[in-house]
Tab-separated table of C-alpha atoms in Angstrom:
chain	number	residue	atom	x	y	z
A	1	UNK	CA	29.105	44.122	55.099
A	2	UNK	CA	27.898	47.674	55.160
A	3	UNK	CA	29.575	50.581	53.696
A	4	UNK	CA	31.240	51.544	57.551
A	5	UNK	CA	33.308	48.469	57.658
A	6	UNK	CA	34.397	45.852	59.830
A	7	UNK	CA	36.577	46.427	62.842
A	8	UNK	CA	40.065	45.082	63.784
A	9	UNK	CA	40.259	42.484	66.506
A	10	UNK	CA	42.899	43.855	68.462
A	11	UNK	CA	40.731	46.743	68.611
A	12	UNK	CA	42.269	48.365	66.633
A	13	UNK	CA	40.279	49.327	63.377
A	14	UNK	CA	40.533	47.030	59.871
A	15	UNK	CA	43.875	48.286	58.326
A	16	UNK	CA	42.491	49.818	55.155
A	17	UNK	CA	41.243	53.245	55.189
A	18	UNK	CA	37.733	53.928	54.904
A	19	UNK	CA	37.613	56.120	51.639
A	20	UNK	CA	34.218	57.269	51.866
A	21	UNK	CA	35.007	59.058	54.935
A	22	UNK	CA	38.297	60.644	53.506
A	23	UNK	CA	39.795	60.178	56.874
A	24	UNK	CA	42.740	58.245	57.842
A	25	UNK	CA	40.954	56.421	60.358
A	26	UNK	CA	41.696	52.283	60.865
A	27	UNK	CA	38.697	50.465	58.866
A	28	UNK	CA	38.008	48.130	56.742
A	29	UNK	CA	36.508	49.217	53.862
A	30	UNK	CA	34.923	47.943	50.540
A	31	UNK	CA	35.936	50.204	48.235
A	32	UNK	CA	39.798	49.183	48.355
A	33	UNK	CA	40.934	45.569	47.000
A	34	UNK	CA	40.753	42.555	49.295
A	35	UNK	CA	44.151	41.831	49.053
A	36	UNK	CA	45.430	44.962	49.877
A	37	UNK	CA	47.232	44.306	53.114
A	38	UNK	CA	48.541	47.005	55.551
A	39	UNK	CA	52.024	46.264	57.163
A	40	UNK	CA	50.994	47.006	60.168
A	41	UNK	CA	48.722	44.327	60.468
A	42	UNK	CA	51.394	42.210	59.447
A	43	UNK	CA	53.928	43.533	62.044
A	44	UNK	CA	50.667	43.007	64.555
A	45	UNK	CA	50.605	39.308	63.672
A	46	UNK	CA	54.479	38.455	63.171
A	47	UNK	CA	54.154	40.239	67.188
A	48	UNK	CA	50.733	37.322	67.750
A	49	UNK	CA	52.864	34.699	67.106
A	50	UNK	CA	56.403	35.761	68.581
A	51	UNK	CA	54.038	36.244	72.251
A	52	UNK	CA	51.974	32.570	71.268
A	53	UNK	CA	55.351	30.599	71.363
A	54	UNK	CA	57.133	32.407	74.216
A	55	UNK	CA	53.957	32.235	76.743
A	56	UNK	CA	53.244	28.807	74.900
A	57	UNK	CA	56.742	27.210	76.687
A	58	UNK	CA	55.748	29.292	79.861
A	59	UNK	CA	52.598	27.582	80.469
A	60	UNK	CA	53.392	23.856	79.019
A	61	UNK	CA	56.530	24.351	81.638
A	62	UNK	CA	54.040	24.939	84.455
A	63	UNK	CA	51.834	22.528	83.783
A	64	UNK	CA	53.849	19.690	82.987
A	65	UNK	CA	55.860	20.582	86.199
A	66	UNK	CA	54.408	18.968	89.409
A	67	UNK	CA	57.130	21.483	92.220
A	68	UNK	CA	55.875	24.402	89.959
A	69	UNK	CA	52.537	24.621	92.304
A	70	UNK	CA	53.645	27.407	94.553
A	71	UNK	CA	50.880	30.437	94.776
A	72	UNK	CA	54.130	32.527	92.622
A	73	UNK	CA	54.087	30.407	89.695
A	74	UNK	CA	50.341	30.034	89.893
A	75	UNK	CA	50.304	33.555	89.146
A	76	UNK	CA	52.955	33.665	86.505
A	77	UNK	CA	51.170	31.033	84.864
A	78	UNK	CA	48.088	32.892	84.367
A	79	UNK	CA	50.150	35.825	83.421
A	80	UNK	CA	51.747	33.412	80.913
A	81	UNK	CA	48.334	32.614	79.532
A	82	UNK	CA	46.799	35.599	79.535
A	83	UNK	CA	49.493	36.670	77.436
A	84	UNK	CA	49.391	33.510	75.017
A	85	UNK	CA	45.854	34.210	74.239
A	86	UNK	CA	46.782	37.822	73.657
A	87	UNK	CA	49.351	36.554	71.630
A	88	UNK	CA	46.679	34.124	69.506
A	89	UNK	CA	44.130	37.188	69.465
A	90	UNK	CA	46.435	39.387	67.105
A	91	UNK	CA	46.855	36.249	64.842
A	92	UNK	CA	43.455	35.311	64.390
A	93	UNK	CA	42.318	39.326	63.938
A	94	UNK	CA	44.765	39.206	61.197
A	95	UNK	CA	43.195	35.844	59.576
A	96	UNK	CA	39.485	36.992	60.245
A	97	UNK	CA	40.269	40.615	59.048
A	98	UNK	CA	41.563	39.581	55.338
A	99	UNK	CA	39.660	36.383	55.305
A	100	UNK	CA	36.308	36.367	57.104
A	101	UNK	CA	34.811	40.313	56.801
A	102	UNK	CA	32.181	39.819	59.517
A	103	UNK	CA	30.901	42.411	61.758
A	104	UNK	CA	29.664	39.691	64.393
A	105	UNK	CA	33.143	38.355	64.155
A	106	UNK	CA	34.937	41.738	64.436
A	107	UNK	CA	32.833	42.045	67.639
A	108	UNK	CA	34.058	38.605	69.506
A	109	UNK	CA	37.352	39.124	68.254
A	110	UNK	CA	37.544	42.039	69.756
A	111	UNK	CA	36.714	41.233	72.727
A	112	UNK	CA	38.714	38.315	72.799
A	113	UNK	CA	41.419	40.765	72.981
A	114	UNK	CA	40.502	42.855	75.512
A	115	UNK	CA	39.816	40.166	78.089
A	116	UNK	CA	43.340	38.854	77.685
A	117	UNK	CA	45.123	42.166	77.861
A	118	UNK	CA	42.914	42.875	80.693
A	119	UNK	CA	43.897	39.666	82.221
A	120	UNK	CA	47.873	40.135	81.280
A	121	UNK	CA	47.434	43.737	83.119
A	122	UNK	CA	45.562	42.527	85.520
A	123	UNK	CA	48.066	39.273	86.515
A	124	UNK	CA	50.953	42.141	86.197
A	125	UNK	CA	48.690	43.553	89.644
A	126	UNK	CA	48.453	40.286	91.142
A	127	UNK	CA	52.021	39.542	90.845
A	128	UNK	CA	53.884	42.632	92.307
A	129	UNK	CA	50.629	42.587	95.340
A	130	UNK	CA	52.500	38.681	95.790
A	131	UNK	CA	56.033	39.892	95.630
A	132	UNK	CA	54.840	42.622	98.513
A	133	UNK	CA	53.098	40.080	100.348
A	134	UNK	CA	56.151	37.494	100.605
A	135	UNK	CA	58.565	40.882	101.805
A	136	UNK	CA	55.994	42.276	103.967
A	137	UNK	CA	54.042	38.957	105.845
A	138	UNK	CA	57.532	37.010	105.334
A	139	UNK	CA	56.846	34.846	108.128
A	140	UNK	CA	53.321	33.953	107.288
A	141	UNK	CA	53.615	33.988	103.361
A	142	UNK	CA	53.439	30.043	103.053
A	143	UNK	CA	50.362	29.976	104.476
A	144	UNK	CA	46.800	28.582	103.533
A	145	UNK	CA	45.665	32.073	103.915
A	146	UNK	CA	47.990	33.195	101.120
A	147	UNK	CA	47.120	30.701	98.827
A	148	UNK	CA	43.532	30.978	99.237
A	149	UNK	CA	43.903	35.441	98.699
A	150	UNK	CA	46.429	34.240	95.731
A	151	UNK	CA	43.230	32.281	94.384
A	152	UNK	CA	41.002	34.975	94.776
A	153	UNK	CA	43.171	37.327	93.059
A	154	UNK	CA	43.256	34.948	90.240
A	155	UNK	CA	38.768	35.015	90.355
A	156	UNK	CA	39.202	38.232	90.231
A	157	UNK	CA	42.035	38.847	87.911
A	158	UNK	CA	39.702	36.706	85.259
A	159	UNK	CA	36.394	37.268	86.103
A	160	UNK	CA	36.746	41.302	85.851
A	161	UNK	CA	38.718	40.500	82.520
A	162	UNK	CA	35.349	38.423	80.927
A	163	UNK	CA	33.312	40.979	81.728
A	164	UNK	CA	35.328	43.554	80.161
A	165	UNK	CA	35.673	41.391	77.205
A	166	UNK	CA	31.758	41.331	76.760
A	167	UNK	CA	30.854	44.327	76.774
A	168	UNK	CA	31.651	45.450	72.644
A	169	UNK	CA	29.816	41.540	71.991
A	170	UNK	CA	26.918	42.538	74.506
A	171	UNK	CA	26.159	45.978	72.949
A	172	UNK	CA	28.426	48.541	74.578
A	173	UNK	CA	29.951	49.058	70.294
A	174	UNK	CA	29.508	51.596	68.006
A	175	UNK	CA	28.847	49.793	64.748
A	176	UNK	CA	25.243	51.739	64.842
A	177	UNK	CA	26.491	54.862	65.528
A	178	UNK	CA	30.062	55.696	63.649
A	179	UNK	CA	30.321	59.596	65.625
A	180	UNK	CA	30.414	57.619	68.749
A	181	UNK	CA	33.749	55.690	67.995
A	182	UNK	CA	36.264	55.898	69.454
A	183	UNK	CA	40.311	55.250	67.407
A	184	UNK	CA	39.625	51.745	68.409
A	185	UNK	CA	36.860	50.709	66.450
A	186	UNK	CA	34.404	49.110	67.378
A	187	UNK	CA	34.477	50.332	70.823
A	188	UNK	CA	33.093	53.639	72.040
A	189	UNK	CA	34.767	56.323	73.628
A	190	UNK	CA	33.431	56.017	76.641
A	191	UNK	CA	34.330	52.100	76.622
A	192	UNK	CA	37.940	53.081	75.986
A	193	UNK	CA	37.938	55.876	78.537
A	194	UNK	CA	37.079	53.205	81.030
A	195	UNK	CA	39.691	51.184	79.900
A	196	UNK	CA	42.346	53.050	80.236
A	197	UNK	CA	41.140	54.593	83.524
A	198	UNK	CA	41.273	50.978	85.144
A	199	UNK	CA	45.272	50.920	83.460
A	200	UNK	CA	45.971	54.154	85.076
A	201	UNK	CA	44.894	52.823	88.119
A	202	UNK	CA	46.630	49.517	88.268
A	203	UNK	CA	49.690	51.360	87.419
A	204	UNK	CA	49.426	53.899	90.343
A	205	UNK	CA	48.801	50.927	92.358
A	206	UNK	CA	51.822	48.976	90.754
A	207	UNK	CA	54.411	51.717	91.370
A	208	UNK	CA	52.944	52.637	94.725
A	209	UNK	CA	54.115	49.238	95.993
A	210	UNK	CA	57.142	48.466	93.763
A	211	UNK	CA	58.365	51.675	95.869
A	212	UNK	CA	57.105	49.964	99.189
A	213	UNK	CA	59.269	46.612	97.852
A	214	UNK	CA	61.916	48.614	97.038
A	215	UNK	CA	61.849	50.425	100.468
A	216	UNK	CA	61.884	46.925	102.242
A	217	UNK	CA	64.991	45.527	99.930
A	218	UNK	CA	66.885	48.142	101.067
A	219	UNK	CA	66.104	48.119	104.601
A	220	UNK	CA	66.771	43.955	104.403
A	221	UNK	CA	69.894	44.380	103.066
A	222	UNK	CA	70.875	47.199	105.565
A	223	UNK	CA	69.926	45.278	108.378
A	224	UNK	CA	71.860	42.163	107.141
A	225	UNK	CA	74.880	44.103	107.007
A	226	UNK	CA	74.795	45.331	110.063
A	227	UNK	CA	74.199	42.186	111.560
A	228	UNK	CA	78.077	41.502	109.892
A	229	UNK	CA	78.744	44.887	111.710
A	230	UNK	CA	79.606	46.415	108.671
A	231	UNK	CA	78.788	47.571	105.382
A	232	UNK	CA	80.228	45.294	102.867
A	233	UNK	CA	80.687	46.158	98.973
A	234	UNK	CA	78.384	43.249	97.892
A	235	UNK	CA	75.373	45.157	100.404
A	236	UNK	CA	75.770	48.450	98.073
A	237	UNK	CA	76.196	45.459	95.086
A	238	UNK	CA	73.072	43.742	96.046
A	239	UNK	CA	70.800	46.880	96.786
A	240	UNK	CA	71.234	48.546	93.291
A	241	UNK	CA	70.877	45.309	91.495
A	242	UNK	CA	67.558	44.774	93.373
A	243	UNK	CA	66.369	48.771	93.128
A	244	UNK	CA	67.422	48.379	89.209
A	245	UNK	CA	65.768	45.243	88.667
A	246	UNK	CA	62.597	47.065	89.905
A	247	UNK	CA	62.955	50.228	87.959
A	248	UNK	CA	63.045	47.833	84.583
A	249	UNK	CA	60.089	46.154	85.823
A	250	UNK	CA	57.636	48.665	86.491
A	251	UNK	CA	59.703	51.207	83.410
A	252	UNK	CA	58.905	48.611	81.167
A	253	UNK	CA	55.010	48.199	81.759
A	254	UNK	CA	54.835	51.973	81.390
A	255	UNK	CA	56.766	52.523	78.777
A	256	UNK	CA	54.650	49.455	76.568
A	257	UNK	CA	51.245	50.500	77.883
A	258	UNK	CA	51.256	54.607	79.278
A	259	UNK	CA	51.260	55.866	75.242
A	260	UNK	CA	48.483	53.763	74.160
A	261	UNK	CA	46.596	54.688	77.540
A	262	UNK	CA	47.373	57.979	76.455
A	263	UNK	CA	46.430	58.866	73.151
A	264	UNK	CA	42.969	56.263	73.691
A	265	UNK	CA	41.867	59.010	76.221
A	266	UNK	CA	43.397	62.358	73.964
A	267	UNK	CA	42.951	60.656	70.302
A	268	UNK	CA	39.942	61.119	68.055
A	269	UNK	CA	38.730	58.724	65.537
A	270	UNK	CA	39.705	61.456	62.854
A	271	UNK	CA	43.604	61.412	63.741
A	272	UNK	CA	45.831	58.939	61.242
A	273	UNK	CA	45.949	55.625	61.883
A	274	UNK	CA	49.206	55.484	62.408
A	275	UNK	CA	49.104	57.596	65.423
A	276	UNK	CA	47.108	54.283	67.123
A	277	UNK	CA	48.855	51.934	65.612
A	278	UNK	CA	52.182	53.311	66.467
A	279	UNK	CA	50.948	53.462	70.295
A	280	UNK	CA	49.534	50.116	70.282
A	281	UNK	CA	52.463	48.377	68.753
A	282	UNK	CA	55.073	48.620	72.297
A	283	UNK	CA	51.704	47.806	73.896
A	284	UNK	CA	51.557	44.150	72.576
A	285	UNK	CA	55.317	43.847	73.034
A	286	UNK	CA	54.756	43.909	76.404
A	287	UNK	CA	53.271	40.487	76.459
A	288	UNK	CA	56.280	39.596	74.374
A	289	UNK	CA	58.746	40.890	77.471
A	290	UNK	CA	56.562	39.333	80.027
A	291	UNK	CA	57.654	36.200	79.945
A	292	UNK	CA	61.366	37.005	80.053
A	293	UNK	CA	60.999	39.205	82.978
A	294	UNK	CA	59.109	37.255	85.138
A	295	UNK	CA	59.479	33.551	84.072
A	296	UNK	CA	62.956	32.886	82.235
A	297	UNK	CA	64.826	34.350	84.792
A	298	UNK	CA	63.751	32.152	87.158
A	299	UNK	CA	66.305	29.381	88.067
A	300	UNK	CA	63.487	26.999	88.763
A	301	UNK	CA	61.903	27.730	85.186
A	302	UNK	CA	65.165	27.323	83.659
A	303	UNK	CA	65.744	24.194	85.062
A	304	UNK	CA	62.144	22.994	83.917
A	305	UNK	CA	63.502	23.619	80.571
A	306	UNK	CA	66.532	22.404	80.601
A	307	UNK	CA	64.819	18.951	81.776
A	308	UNK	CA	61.988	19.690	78.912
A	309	UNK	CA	64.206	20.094	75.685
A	310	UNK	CA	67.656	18.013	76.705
A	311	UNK	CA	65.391	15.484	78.599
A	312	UNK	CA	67.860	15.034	81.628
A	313	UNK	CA	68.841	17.276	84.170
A	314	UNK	CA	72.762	17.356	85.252
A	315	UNK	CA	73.154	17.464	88.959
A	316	UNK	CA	76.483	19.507	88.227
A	317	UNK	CA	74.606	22.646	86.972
A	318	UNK	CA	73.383	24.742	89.947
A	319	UNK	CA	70.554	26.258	90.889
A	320	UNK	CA	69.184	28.410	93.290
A	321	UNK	CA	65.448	28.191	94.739
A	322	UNK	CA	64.038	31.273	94.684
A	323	UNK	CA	60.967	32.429	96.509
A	324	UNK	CA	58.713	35.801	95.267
A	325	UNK	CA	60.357	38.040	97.112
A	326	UNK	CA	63.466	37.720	94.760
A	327	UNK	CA	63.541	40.765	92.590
């Protein structure tokens, strides 16, 4: 291993400060012991494994669940795994990082973690463009034609997410030229510029038609009290609950995601390393919220597990189907 270290897996850089350089930036270096172990690593890990067991339960549910085959839990499925291998990513960087020092490994780890993100980020997309779909084509939604554009959103979804992933393994690094990185070692500036240009875009596109959805809730739940010819509590009730529910939704993608965007774009590889890991940190929780926003709330998912861990189902407890365009 050469004197300019090893990078972290989650893209972040090694954990131990690269004394040579007398900068605070996130590398491994060889100069410090071996079993010196930042806490933030740890923290990064304990995170790996809380998202491998939620997202783990997610996509076992799924799978094992033959009426769990509509073109919605298709996609929360793949969100579900994008996010478990997310969640596996941070634990193996950890492992690899104190265990196996290995530039080549550094490299696929790396970009392990940037296809899954990529694909958690990207299956975030793919869901609200299905909850818009089942609002706006109501009518048609349970259609061949939506399960064959849910399909190709999924080719997409994954395909763009490899690709992404390969670039660091294919080249597109900056272990041969340390002025060129960027506060995620080992990718480049310019790799994480691109990054987080495709995040600002999703998100612009996400909010864009959470604010369409939201538009058509309201106007739903106007014309269905009118229809009653008048405007009941429970309308004003079931409007705010549904304009809230939205609001958390797309709040809590920014919130996780918009700092480490951010400071990817604005931070230099000289700042502390705090500074990225402290941005990157509510980024990986959002794989951990995922799967409580999107999957345990669902009736049908809870009922899955009710059947999976008590192994019989009691007719008495109710449940409501619910379709996509529940928010």
């Amino acid at each position: 291993m050469n004197e300019s270290g090893s990078l972290n897996g989650t893209g972040v850089p090694l954990a131990r400060m690269q004394a040579s350089h007398g900068n605070s930036s996130l590398e491994l270096s060889s100069q410090l012991p071996v079993f010196a172990i930042n806490p933030w690593d740890v923290v990064l890990c304990i995170s790996g494994t809380i998202i491998a067991c939620e997202n783990a339960i997610v996509v076992a549910i799924i799978f094992y669940t033959p009426t769990l085959r509509t073109p919605m839990f298709v996609l929360i499925g793949s969100l579900a795994t994008a996010d478990l291998l997310a969640g596996v990513g941070l634990i193996l960087n950890f492992v690899f990082q104190y265990v196996i020092q290995s530039e080549t490994i550094s490299l696929i780890t790396v970009g392990f973690l940037v296809a899954s993100f990529t694909a958690s980020v990207s299956s975030l997309l793919a869901i609200t463009v299905d909850r818009y779909l089942s609002l706006y084509n109501a009518l048609t939604y349970y259609s061949e034609k939506t399960v064959l554009c849910i399909h190709m959103m999924l080719v997409v979804t994954w395909g763009v997410s490899l690709c992404l992933g390969l670039l660091p393994v294919l080249g597109w690094n900056c272990l041969d030229d340390y002025s060129s990185c960027s506060i995620v070692r080992p990718l480049t500036k310019s790799n994480v510029t691109l990054l987080s240009a495709s995040f600002f875009l999703v998100f612009i596109i996400m909010l864009h038609l959470y604010i369409k959805i939201c538009k058509i809730v309201c106007r739903h739940a106007h014309q269905i009290a009118l229809q009653q010819h008048f405007l009941t509590a429970s309308h004003y009730v079931a409007t705010k609950k549904g304009v809230s529910t939205l609001a958390i939704i797309i709040g809590t993608f920014g919130a996780s995601w918009l700092p480490f965007a951010i400071y990817c774009v604005v931070g230099d590889l000289d700042y502390p390393s705090v500074y990225t890991y402290a941005t990157l940190l509510p980024a990986t929780y959002n794989s951990m919220i995922n799967p409580i926003i999107y999957a345990y709330r669902n009736q049908e998912i809870q009922r899955a597990m009710w059947v999976l861990f008590c192994g019989c189902f009691q007719s008495k407890v109710s449940f409501r189907s619910r379709s996509p365009s529940d928010v």
